[in-house]
């Protein structure tokens, strides 16, 4: 699909939706420029499929339509109907989802709906005869029926193209090829599963009719879908939002800004939904009533609807909540991502950053200290596919059960998708990040015991109707350090990002040593955010130290880890200290005896990164740092302690204060230079040392 061109200032469209638009102003030149940049970024990211792929999808859909027509005739004949009935028997394929909306990318699946006559059933014929016919075709691979899903589906690949096929049985004896699914009377006397299956196509078509500019809607939706996948919040089955949910959210923004270009629509998307007060519903049009007795979303009458946390209502009768899988944990995660997106868009307005920052990938396996690992196995491929479909449809229930049993204090972050260990056959693996919900302190929640919760979940999954020998599920708790390597690209654990201690508003990077000696900082410290640095050694009771020597107006240091052969912070020449203005002229070499006040903010790191030599120490420090909320340093006599508070709490981004505190436990300095006062040290020694330490870590109450 070719990249769309910008629209040339169309006239203001008529009102669409429930409310008047917020703005109908014509796009400015800046909006046009940013939209061109956004489209170039999306093209560079490979979000558009080429013409050859598009043609192949059309051919696959045509072939699938022929197969279902032949299937219906075969079923009709097998059930004893006359020749005329067999001749007129028909089924029609409709598309919905990303393909119908025009936002599918390379390799994306096609959501399809098969509509059949009243005498062709779902259980016996669709998941029976049609499944057998597809299994016999050489073009079909990975056939995976999920009849027990909320919306029953058959998944497979047809000539390499992924297909999700639903089935709806209408009350008609003959299905015309030009069937209009928007007619409400078609829903008469249908079972619930058929109504749900039909709604996918009906909702998609309605959305396209409810937006003022389809092209701008498609570009914006393509952008938001890519962002959601990069940030790990695109998965209906995991408890986040799926394609139709994001489409409704974007369509609402298009209604409110009917003349806006995609760059502005993206910015307004994050601005609006970062402030949205859930569970207020998102609606594209008034909730429709009907003569049919079908339940529509109405929390005033339906008790079940009152429990919806993030209602996004479909625009066709019967209007339902399309985001019923969202849990308290996944809603909280999405709200954080909306706020992050809004902050970045505001920074782009100030020309501080660009589009690439918005689409940075969320590092799921580095974000948490604790994870649940869910393993499933089977004895052969077909059993694994069936078992996998059943388990995936139930994983969201594990999240809700954990929230229930921990009174909402433990937040679960499901990883959107399975992980494959190529060393094991017939095996799939899922992960779920665990952390205390923001605002919950350790003293309030205490340790969480979810063993009974996990066993309850495993017993529920084990009640699978079609369970066969060898179908097994295991759930275990693992630390971040023990995450298996197969989840990482190439099977290699990536280097940890740097953690920077901000002191007096400037960044400072330091090395750590576990030699047990008492150290102290030579000047006042204010920490604003702790980040990971390159090579560290830390446990909760070992000191932190920097060992350095003065050379030609700079201080260079050596890594205190004797067996560290990697290029890491602390190796010779890997960081420098530049004396303050006014003192540098008198510090000309190692023989200088001029007193200099050493500020930690003046230490700057080299760009070198430790790759492997200190991985365990990296992880140990990461564990301590992310659980740390308050540090109690012991300063030597004569030092001055300033406490300006912390703008951002460690790892959570919460607003805390007093992260550093002098608890009065002053210790004597072990001088290595001819000075008794660290705050004004004289560097006459041949290899003077600058040493400081943090002696304890305690959890914050913020």
XYZ file of C-alpha atoms in Angstrom:
702
model
C 0.000 0.000 0.000
C 1.480 3.328 -1.007
C 2.015 6.051 1.541
C -0.935 8.485 1.424
C -0.455 12.089 0.441
C -1.553 15.013 2.584
C -5.009 16.371 1.992
C -5.237 19.826 0.493
C -7.262 21.748 3.067
C -10.722 20.241 2.528
C -13.807 22.229 3.471
C -15.089 21.773 7.016
C -17.046 18.508 7.168
C -20.520 18.301 8.670
C -20.904 17.347 12.295
C -20.441 13.632 12.914
C -21.054 12.048 16.272
C -22.749 13.090 19.478
C -21.107 16.450 20.182
C -19.862 19.506 18.373
C -16.184 19.366 17.378
C -13.629 21.056 19.602
C -11.894 22.743 16.686
C -12.510 23.103 12.949
C -9.462 25.283 12.292
C -7.603 24.589 9.087
C -4.159 22.977 9.436
C -1.162 25.261 9.804
C 2.036 24.869 7.841
C 3.721 23.405 10.929
C 1.064 20.655 11.095
C 1.676 19.787 7.459
C 5.428 19.641 8.017
C 5.116 17.402 11.066
C 2.662 15.125 9.285
C 5.138 14.667 6.452
C 7.793 13.793 9.029
C 5.423 11.317 10.668
C 4.618 9.637 7.358
C 8.306 9.344 6.503
C 8.962 7.809 9.905
C 6.155 5.285 9.431
C 7.393 4.391 5.967
C 10.930 3.950 7.302
C 9.551 1.751 10.106
C 8.042 -0.552 7.483
C 4.388 -0.041 8.381
C 3.152 -0.111 4.774
C 2.915 -3.285 2.724
C 3.966 -3.310 -0.905
C 1.760 -3.978 -3.904
C 2.847 -7.604 -4.218
C 1.753 -8.399 -0.662
C -1.554 -6.632 -1.172
C -2.235 -8.638 -4.333
C -1.432 -11.901 -2.574
C -3.929 -11.121 0.196
C -6.647 -10.526 -2.365
C -5.876 -13.856 -4.015
C -6.011 -15.677 -0.667
C -9.375 -14.116 0.162
C -10.733 -15.141 -3.240
C -9.539 -18.700 -2.730
C -11.040 -18.817 0.780
C -14.377 -17.590 -0.563
C -14.412 -20.476 -3.067
C -13.649 -22.989 -0.307
C -16.516 -21.901 1.980
C -18.973 -21.917 -0.938
C -17.983 -25.488 -1.730
C -18.193 -26.380 1.971
C -21.776 -25.106 2.307
C -22.904 -27.049 -0.751
C -21.251 -30.199 0.594
C -22.938 -29.821 4.003
C -26.304 -29.069 2.387
C -26.090 -32.197 0.255
C -24.970 -34.334 3.223
C -28.016 -33.215 5.202
C -30.404 -34.509 2.530
C -31.630 -31.315 0.892
C -32.793 -31.456 -2.745
C -30.665 -30.544 -5.733
C -32.181 -27.081 -6.090
C -31.319 -26.294 -2.466
C -27.794 -27.583 -2.932
C -27.382 -25.444 -6.032
C -28.540 -22.279 -4.232
C -26.578 -22.953 -1.027
C -24.070 -20.193 -0.495
C -21.680 -18.614 2.025
C -19.986 -15.210 1.871
C -16.642 -14.000 3.248
C -16.440 -10.536 4.842
C -13.348 -8.837 6.208
C -13.017 -6.656 9.260
C -10.293 -5.384 11.588
C -7.073 -3.816 10.314
C -7.454 -5.148 6.763
C -10.943 -3.690 6.333
C -9.872 -0.422 7.984
C -6.943 -0.126 5.576
C -4.217 -0.036 8.240
C -2.730 -3.517 7.967
C 1.014 -3.792 7.649
C 3.390 -6.421 6.254
C 2.770 -9.859 7.720
C -0.437 -8.861 9.502
C -3.266 -11.355 9.721
C -6.645 -10.914 8.043
C -9.761 -10.967 10.206
C -12.495 -12.678 8.217
C -16.116 -13.616 8.798
C -17.949 -16.440 7.076
C -21.724 -15.931 6.913
C -23.716 -19.106 6.260
C -27.380 -20.186 6.034
C -29.536 -21.349 8.905
C -29.042 -25.074 8.372
C -25.198 -24.908 8.612
C -24.124 -25.007 12.241
C -21.016 -23.786 13.984
C -20.277 -26.766 16.230
C -20.832 -29.657 13.804
C -20.207 -28.077 10.418
C -17.832 -25.128 10.868
C -15.607 -26.762 13.524
C -16.248 -30.127 11.915
C -16.480 -30.472 8.145
C -14.846 -27.132 7.240
C -11.994 -27.778 9.652
C -11.394 -31.182 8.047
C -11.480 -29.666 4.551
C -8.939 -27.004 5.489
C -6.688 -29.555 7.176
C -6.491 -31.549 3.912
C -5.387 -28.555 1.812
C -1.620 -28.261 1.228
C -1.851 -24.450 1.340
C -3.151 -24.504 4.924
C -0.687 -24.672 7.788
C -0.951 -24.248 11.555
C -4.686 -24.877 11.688
C -5.770 -23.899 15.180
C -9.483 -23.952 16.114
C -10.612 -22.245 19.329
C -14.311 -23.188 19.662
C -14.517 -22.293 23.373
C -13.327 -18.705 23.017
C -15.645 -15.808 23.835
C -15.891 -15.327 20.075
C -15.171 -18.775 18.532
C -12.448 -18.561 15.914
C -10.439 -20.771 13.597
C -6.843 -19.631 13.097
C -4.611 -20.833 10.295
C -2.155 -19.774 7.636
C -3.228 -19.957 4.021
C -0.273 -19.879 1.633
C 1.697 -18.000 4.298
C -1.038 -15.435 5.069
C -2.430 -15.590 8.610
C -6.219 -15.875 8.767
C -8.621 -15.531 11.697
C -11.955 -16.975 10.541
C -15.238 -16.489 12.438
C -18.621 -17.941 11.597
C -22.142 -16.538 11.873
C -25.288 -18.501 11.050
C -28.087 -16.245 9.791
C -31.786 -17.042 9.771
C -31.824 -17.184 5.955
C -32.027 -20.283 3.807
C -30.025 -18.631 1.020
C -27.208 -16.101 1.547
C -26.988 -13.518 -1.285
C -23.548 -12.420 -2.462
C -24.487 -8.728 -1.976
C -25.608 -9.204 1.617
C -25.721 -5.954 3.659
C -24.749 -6.747 7.250
C -25.781 -3.314 8.552
C -29.484 -4.226 8.407
C -30.554 -4.815 12.036
C -33.238 -7.344 11.109
C -30.508 -9.833 10.173
C -29.901 -10.280 13.908
C -33.379 -11.684 14.445
C -33.318 -15.003 16.352
C -29.526 -15.344 16.177
C -27.512 -16.978 18.926
C -25.137 -14.826 20.971
C -21.982 -16.174 19.306
C -23.309 -15.310 15.839
C -24.181 -11.769 16.956
C -20.694 -11.293 18.382
C -19.131 -12.642 15.207
C -21.205 -10.351 12.990
C -20.394 -7.312 15.090
C -16.740 -7.344 14.047
C -17.592 -6.563 10.436
C -20.569 -4.344 11.258
C -18.549 -2.221 13.701
C -15.661 -1.800 11.263
C -17.940 -0.558 8.494
C -19.729 1.796 10.891
C -16.461 3.327 12.088
C -15.448 4.148 8.521
C -18.776 5.961 8.101
C -18.385 7.831 11.406
C -15.079 9.614 10.692
C -14.976 12.890 8.743
C -11.813 12.049 6.789
C -11.001 8.386 6.212
C -7.460 9.016 4.990
C -6.428 11.055 8.036
C -8.113 8.499 10.268
C -6.176 5.655 8.670
C -2.818 7.403 9.023
C -3.475 8.304 12.652
C -4.723 4.826 13.516
C -1.719 3.217 11.851
C 0.502 5.423 14.000
C -1.344 4.665 17.263
C -1.373 0.929 16.574
C 2.387 0.964 16.050
C 2.875 2.966 19.256
C 0.698 0.544 21.231
C 2.673 -2.457 19.971
C 5.991 -0.793 20.751
C 4.837 0.050 24.272
C 3.401 -3.428 24.894
C -0.256 -2.420 25.322
C -1.682 -3.940 22.124
C -3.363 -7.205 23.069
C -7.014 -7.756 23.814
C -6.415 -11.289 25.067
C -3.774 -10.061 27.555
C -6.136 -7.474 29.044
C -5.047 -4.413 27.065
C -6.749 -3.070 23.923
C -7.079 -4.713 20.528
C -7.449 -3.296 17.060
C -11.127 -2.378 17.264
C -10.621 -0.621 20.605
C -7.836 1.574 19.291
C -9.889 2.287 16.166
C -12.817 3.614 18.215
C -10.523 5.762 20.365
C -8.881 7.287 17.284
C -12.230 7.773 15.530
C -13.460 9.797 18.508
C -10.464 12.121 18.195
C -11.150 12.525 14.476
C -14.718 13.556 15.272
C -13.539 16.186 17.747
C -10.935 17.604 15.315
C -12.484 16.969 11.873
C -10.029 19.146 9.916
C -6.846 18.215 11.773
C -3.971 16.376 10.126
C -2.510 13.172 11.613
C 0.313 14.893 13.519
C -2.155 17.012 15.474
C -4.583 14.100 15.854
C -1.830 12.015 17.479
C -1.002 14.820 19.890
C -4.664 15.350 20.794
C -5.115 11.595 21.221
C -2.642 11.493 24.095
C -3.816 14.770 25.551
C -7.447 13.668 25.725
C -6.982 10.123 26.981
C -4.332 11.061 29.536
C -7.060 13.189 31.156
C -10.024 10.880 30.540
C -11.912 9.972 33.676
C -12.568 6.282 33.363
C -14.981 4.516 33.610
C -16.786 7.218 31.640
C -17.460 5.503 28.284
C -16.068 6.470 24.890
C -18.926 6.734 22.394
C -18.969 7.535 18.679
C -22.748 7.871 18.548
C -25.713 7.510 20.899
C -26.361 3.994 22.134
C -28.959 2.544 19.802
C -32.066 0.777 20.929
C -33.846 -1.796 18.853
C -36.923 -3.917 18.543
C -34.869 -7.051 19.056
C -34.347 -8.382 22.542
C -30.549 -8.040 22.552
C -28.614 -6.648 25.519
C -26.940 -3.276 24.956
C -24.427 -1.684 27.290
C -26.312 0.085 30.065
C -24.759 0.266 33.562
C -28.010 1.681 34.949
C -29.854 -1.559 34.237
C -27.163 -4.199 33.861
C -25.184 -4.929 36.989
C -22.389 -6.539 34.970
C -21.805 -3.327 32.999
C -21.149 -1.402 36.209
C -17.924 -3.312 36.726
C -16.387 -2.262 33.395
C -13.220 -0.292 34.042
C -12.538 1.138 30.579
C -15.745 1.017 28.529
C -15.251 1.623 24.805
C -18.677 1.184 23.237
C -19.263 -0.209 19.758
C -21.333 2.079 17.472
C -23.831 -0.520 16.157
C -26.774 -2.282 17.707
C -26.432 -4.023 20.068
C -23.933 -1.551 21.498
C -21.481 -3.418 23.732
C -18.292 -2.740 25.631
C -15.451 -3.859 23.356
C -12.829 -3.607 26.127
C -14.317 -6.047 28.625
C -10.903 -7.710 29.188
C -9.288 -4.638 30.753
C -8.313 -5.132 34.387
C -7.284 -2.700 37.081
C -3.609 -3.459 36.434
C -3.728 -3.097 32.657
C -5.792 0.096 32.922
C -3.181 1.604 35.238
C -0.397 0.670 32.800
C -2.251 2.198 29.845
C -2.923 5.400 31.781
C 0.796 5.693 32.465
C 1.508 5.200 28.773
C -1.068 7.829 27.769
C 0.604 10.283 30.129
C 4.035 9.431 28.763
C 2.764 9.982 25.220
C 1.274 13.333 26.176
C 4.526 14.453 27.791
C 6.494 13.534 24.677
C 4.019 15.314 22.386
C 4.335 18.430 24.512
C 8.115 18.132 24.235
C 7.761 17.851 20.450
C 5.688 21.032 20.445
C 8.645 22.697 22.168
C 11.031 21.156 19.570
C 12.825 19.249 22.329
C 12.415 15.750 20.885
C 11.124 13.914 17.824
C 8.822 11.109 16.730
C 11.355 8.385 17.443
C 11.113 9.081 21.185
C 7.375 8.451 21.162
C 7.841 5.034 19.567
C 10.665 3.743 21.747
C 10.140 0.088 22.609
C 9.155 -0.728 26.183
C 11.826 -2.985 27.723
C 9.492 -5.401 29.421
C 12.130 -7.800 30.714
C 14.096 -4.992 32.342
C 11.154 -3.157 33.863
C 10.383 -5.337 36.887
C 12.172 -7.194 39.656
C 9.659 -10.043 39.822
C 7.928 -12.051 37.123
C 5.599 -14.984 36.747
C 6.648 -17.486 34.115
C 3.865 -19.616 32.634
C 5.046 -22.667 30.695
C 2.808 -24.936 28.642
C 3.699 -28.156 26.843
C 2.040 -30.828 24.742
C 3.111 -33.993 22.922
C 2.543 -32.891 19.325
C 1.957 -29.766 17.268
C -1.801 -29.992 16.889
C -2.249 -30.586 20.607
C 0.025 -27.656 21.412
C -1.934 -25.297 19.155
C -5.249 -26.278 20.743
C -3.823 -26.125 24.246
C -2.150 -22.783 23.557
C -5.380 -21.225 22.308
C -7.221 -22.325 25.427
C -4.507 -21.085 27.817
C -4.184 -17.720 26.062
C -7.919 -17.137 26.354
C -7.642 -17.690 30.132
C -4.453 -15.820 30.985
C -6.312 -12.588 31.707
C -8.146 -14.430 34.481
C -4.836 -14.956 36.280
C -4.423 -11.184 36.411
C -7.905 -10.669 37.833
C -7.422 -13.427 40.415
C -4.133 -11.927 41.622
C -5.762 -8.505 41.911
C -8.627 -10.052 43.860
C -6.443 -11.991 46.302
C -4.037 -9.096 46.943
C -6.830 -6.520 47.271
C -5.535 -4.675 44.244
C -2.151 -3.932 45.798
C -0.141 -6.151 43.445
C -0.064 -4.916 39.867
C 0.278 -7.434 37.033
C 1.702 -6.562 33.633
C 1.100 -9.390 31.125
C 3.584 -9.635 28.301
C 1.559 -9.381 25.058
C 2.542 -12.589 23.333
C 4.244 -15.909 23.853
C 7.984 -16.610 23.894
C 9.519 -19.568 22.108
C 12.373 -21.647 23.460
C 13.806 -23.258 20.322
C 15.679 -25.820 22.390
C 12.390 -27.394 23.533
C 9.794 -28.998 21.285
C 6.087 -28.429 21.833
C 6.706 -25.718 24.408
C 5.472 -22.142 24.812
C 6.205 -19.611 27.525
C 4.383 -16.520 28.813
C 5.509 -13.881 31.279
C 3.836 -11.446 33.629
C 5.628 -8.608 35.412
C 4.740 -8.045 39.072
C 5.131 -4.943 41.205
C 3.341 -3.088 43.951
C 0.708 -0.776 42.606
C 1.860 2.859 42.600
C 1.087 4.404 45.952
C 1.179 1.115 47.881
C 4.035 0.950 50.397
C 5.746 -2.197 51.586
C 4.551 -1.650 55.153
C 0.949 -1.535 53.965
C 0.933 -4.539 51.644
C 3.570 -6.741 53.212
C 4.744 -9.837 51.347
C 2.286 -11.361 48.899
C 1.554 -15.080 48.912
C -0.171 -15.991 45.640
C 0.514 -19.724 45.679
C -3.142 -20.551 46.250
C -4.122 -18.108 43.489
C -1.782 -19.811 41.042
C -3.059 -23.259 41.948
C -6.637 -22.103 41.476
C -5.745 -20.772 38.037
C -3.969 -23.997 37.033
C -6.947 -26.085 38.162
C -9.302 -23.882 36.153
C -7.149 -24.177 33.020
C -6.934 -27.933 33.550
C -10.701 -28.211 33.056
C -10.190 -27.890 29.287
C -12.856 -29.994 27.557
C -10.490 -31.359 24.900
C -7.505 -31.905 27.159
C -5.205 -34.744 26.094
C -2.289 -36.530 27.762
C 0.833 -34.375 27.716
C -1.013 -31.076 27.958
C 0.653 -29.455 30.961
C 0.886 -25.979 32.484
C 3.358 -24.716 35.064
C 3.543 -21.340 36.790
C 6.590 -20.189 38.742
C 7.975 -16.986 40.221
C 11.339 -15.793 38.894
C 13.589 -12.814 39.502
C 14.756 -10.559 36.730
C 18.265 -12.006 37.004
C 16.893 -15.468 36.188
C 14.869 -14.597 33.101
C 15.790 -17.192 30.446
C 17.963 -15.937 27.616
C 15.625 -17.157 24.870
C 13.305 -14.196 25.480
C 16.007 -11.774 24.293
C 16.824 -11.168 20.613
C 19.580 -13.516 19.574
C 19.524 -15.198 22.970
C 21.826 -12.495 24.393
C 20.893 -10.479 27.458
C 21.220 -6.798 26.520
C 23.472 -4.448 28.445
C 21.754 -2.605 31.236
C 20.928 1.056 30.610
C 22.874 3.548 32.660
C 21.553 4.756 35.976
C 22.563 8.300 36.788
C 22.594 9.924 40.216
C 21.689 13.569 39.780
C 23.486 15.817 42.185
C 22.710 19.522 42.496
C 20.874 19.303 39.185
C 23.772 17.745 37.262
C 24.375 14.119 36.363
C 27.190 12.154 37.984
C 28.226 8.575 37.340
C 30.248 6.602 39.885
C 31.691 3.145 40.258
C 31.029 0.833 43.212
C 33.255 -1.597 45.129
C 32.410 -4.149 47.771
C 35.648 -4.119 49.736
C 33.942 -3.303 53.041
C 35.974 -0.156 53.730
C 34.292 2.993 54.941
C 34.029 5.699 52.335
C 32.484 9.110 52.260
C 31.523 11.757 49.792
C 33.519 14.893 49.940
C 30.758 17.395 49.170
C 27.015 17.938 49.441
C 24.720 15.582 47.528
C 21.234 15.968 46.152
C 19.921 12.982 44.188
C 17.225 13.594 41.575
C 17.029 10.266 39.812
C 19.098 7.134 40.085
C 19.965 5.415 36.843
C 22.066 2.417 35.972
C 25.742 2.960 35.303
C 28.091 0.732 33.433
C 29.883 -1.479 35.957
C 28.751 -1.718 39.553
C 29.062 -3.824 42.681
C 26.367 -3.357 45.258
C 24.528 -5.273 47.920
C 22.363 -3.669 50.550
C 25.160 -3.489 53.125
C 28.271 -2.911 51.045
C 29.782 0.520 50.487
C 29.988 2.427 47.263
C 33.391 3.870 46.343
C 35.219 5.758 43.659
C 39.011 5.500 43.546
C 40.743 8.115 41.464
C 43.977 9.944 40.957
C 44.763 13.420 39.734
C 46.451 13.699 36.367
C 46.800 16.928 34.411
C 43.785 18.768 35.789
C 41.674 15.620 35.586
C 40.975 12.674 37.816
C 41.049 9.250 36.212
C 39.980 6.060 37.871
C 40.465 2.314 37.753
C 37.776 -0.286 38.211
C 38.038 -1.854 41.696
C 36.814 -5.204 40.335
C 40.046 -7.124 39.887
C 38.709 -9.741 37.467
C 36.688 -7.360 35.321
C 38.242 -7.624 31.886
C 35.495 -5.745 30.084
C 35.530 -2.089 29.139
C 33.461 -0.693 31.961
C 33.149 2.435 34.004
C 36.190 2.665 36.232
C 38.758 1.221 33.856
C 41.734 3.453 33.226
C 40.637 6.697 31.628
C 36.963 5.821 31.618
C 35.850 8.874 33.558
C 37.221 12.299 34.230
C 36.924 14.975 36.852
C 37.241 18.589 35.839
C 37.974 20.903 38.783
C 35.624 23.828 39.353
C 36.229 27.121 37.655
C 38.812 29.062 39.585
C 40.582 26.000 40.872
C 41.648 24.347 37.651
C 44.499 26.747 37.067
C 46.109 25.769 40.333
C 45.704 22.032 39.764
C 48.238 21.428 37.113
C 49.535 17.984 37.969
C 49.861 15.223 40.473
C 52.367 17.217 42.503
C 50.007 20.111 43.112
C 49.081 20.814 46.714
C 46.313 23.302 46.009
C 43.055 22.697 47.915
C 40.147 21.865 45.643
C 36.504 21.277 46.516
C 35.376 18.105 44.743
C 31.797 18.108 43.516
C 30.306 14.783 42.470
C 28.424 16.583 39.718
C 31.747 17.297 38.036
C 32.487 13.631 37.398
C 31.487 12.681 33.847
C 31.469 9.155 32.393
C 33.038 7.758 29.302
C 30.638 6.197 26.736
C 32.029 2.715 27.319
C 29.578 -0.006 28.318
C 30.287 -3.152 30.288
C 28.833 -6.004 28.261
C 29.169 -9.166 30.312
C 31.828 -9.073 32.997
C 29.595 -7.564 35.643
C 26.165 -8.889 34.709
C 25.447 -10.324 38.152
C 26.555 -7.131 39.834
C 24.424 -5.155 37.382
C 21.379 -7.198 38.324
C 22.095 -7.002 42.045
C 22.367 -3.250 41.864
C 19.251 -3.016 39.696
C 17.276 -4.987 42.288
C 18.445 -2.747 45.114
C 17.990 0.464 43.172
C 14.436 -0.247 42.085
C 13.340 -1.227 45.569
C 15.185 1.705 47.105
C 13.273 4.747 48.124
C 15.536 6.285 50.747
C 19.291 6.217 51.235
C 21.035 6.918 54.521
C 24.604 8.035 53.837
C 27.136 8.571 56.606
C 29.265 11.617 55.974
C 32.635 12.442 57.484
C 33.125 15.345 59.880
C 33.468 18.655 58.202
C 31.196 17.756 55.289
C 28.058 19.675 54.498
C 24.784 17.883 53.757
C 22.148 19.601 51.637
C 18.710 18.129 51.102
C 16.650 19.558 48.251
C 14.365 16.582 47.739
C 13.878 14.355 44.776
C 11.922 15.275 41.692
C 11.359 11.729 40.597
C 11.196 8.608 42.733
C 13.397 5.701 41.839
C 12.068 3.519 39.011
C 8.458 4.593 39.506
C 8.550 8.255 38.474
C 6.638 9.214 41.628
C 7.230 12.560 43.239
C 9.133 11.988 46.472
C 11.237 14.092 48.785
C 14.124 13.600 51.175
C 15.558 10.634 49.379
C 18.933 11.430 50.953
C 19.085 11.856 54.693
C 21.908 12.393 57.177
C 20.925 10.302 60.171
C 23.678 11.686 62.334
C 25.898 8.635 62.026
C 29.128 10.474 61.218
C 32.216 8.406 60.607
C 35.875 9.365 60.508
C 37.447 9.773 57.119
C 40.318 7.512 56.221
C 42.476 10.190 54.598
C 44.644 9.225 51.656
C 45.738 12.766 50.962
C 47.365 15.213 53.370
C 44.084 16.685 54.475
C 41.690 16.205 57.350
C 38.763 17.878 55.686
C 37.199 16.298 52.661
C 35.363 19.428 51.674
C 38.647 21.155 50.914
C 41.135 18.396 50.201
C 44.748 19.077 49.373
C 46.101 16.889 46.596
C 49.785 16.772 47.314
C 49.927 12.984 47.486
C 51.325 11.151 44.529
C 48.094 9.170 44.018
C 45.425 10.850 46.137
C 42.124 9.037 46.450
C 38.589 10.348 46.496
C 36.344 7.933 48.366
C 32.740 8.064 49.487
C 30.048 5.595 50.489
C 26.375 4.893 51.012
C 26.184 2.389 53.844
C 22.566 1.365 53.907
C 19.439 1.137 51.805
C 15.947 1.357 53.220
C 12.564 1.393 51.513
C 10.817 4.702 51.027
C 7.452 5.635 52.443
C 6.452 7.568 49.365
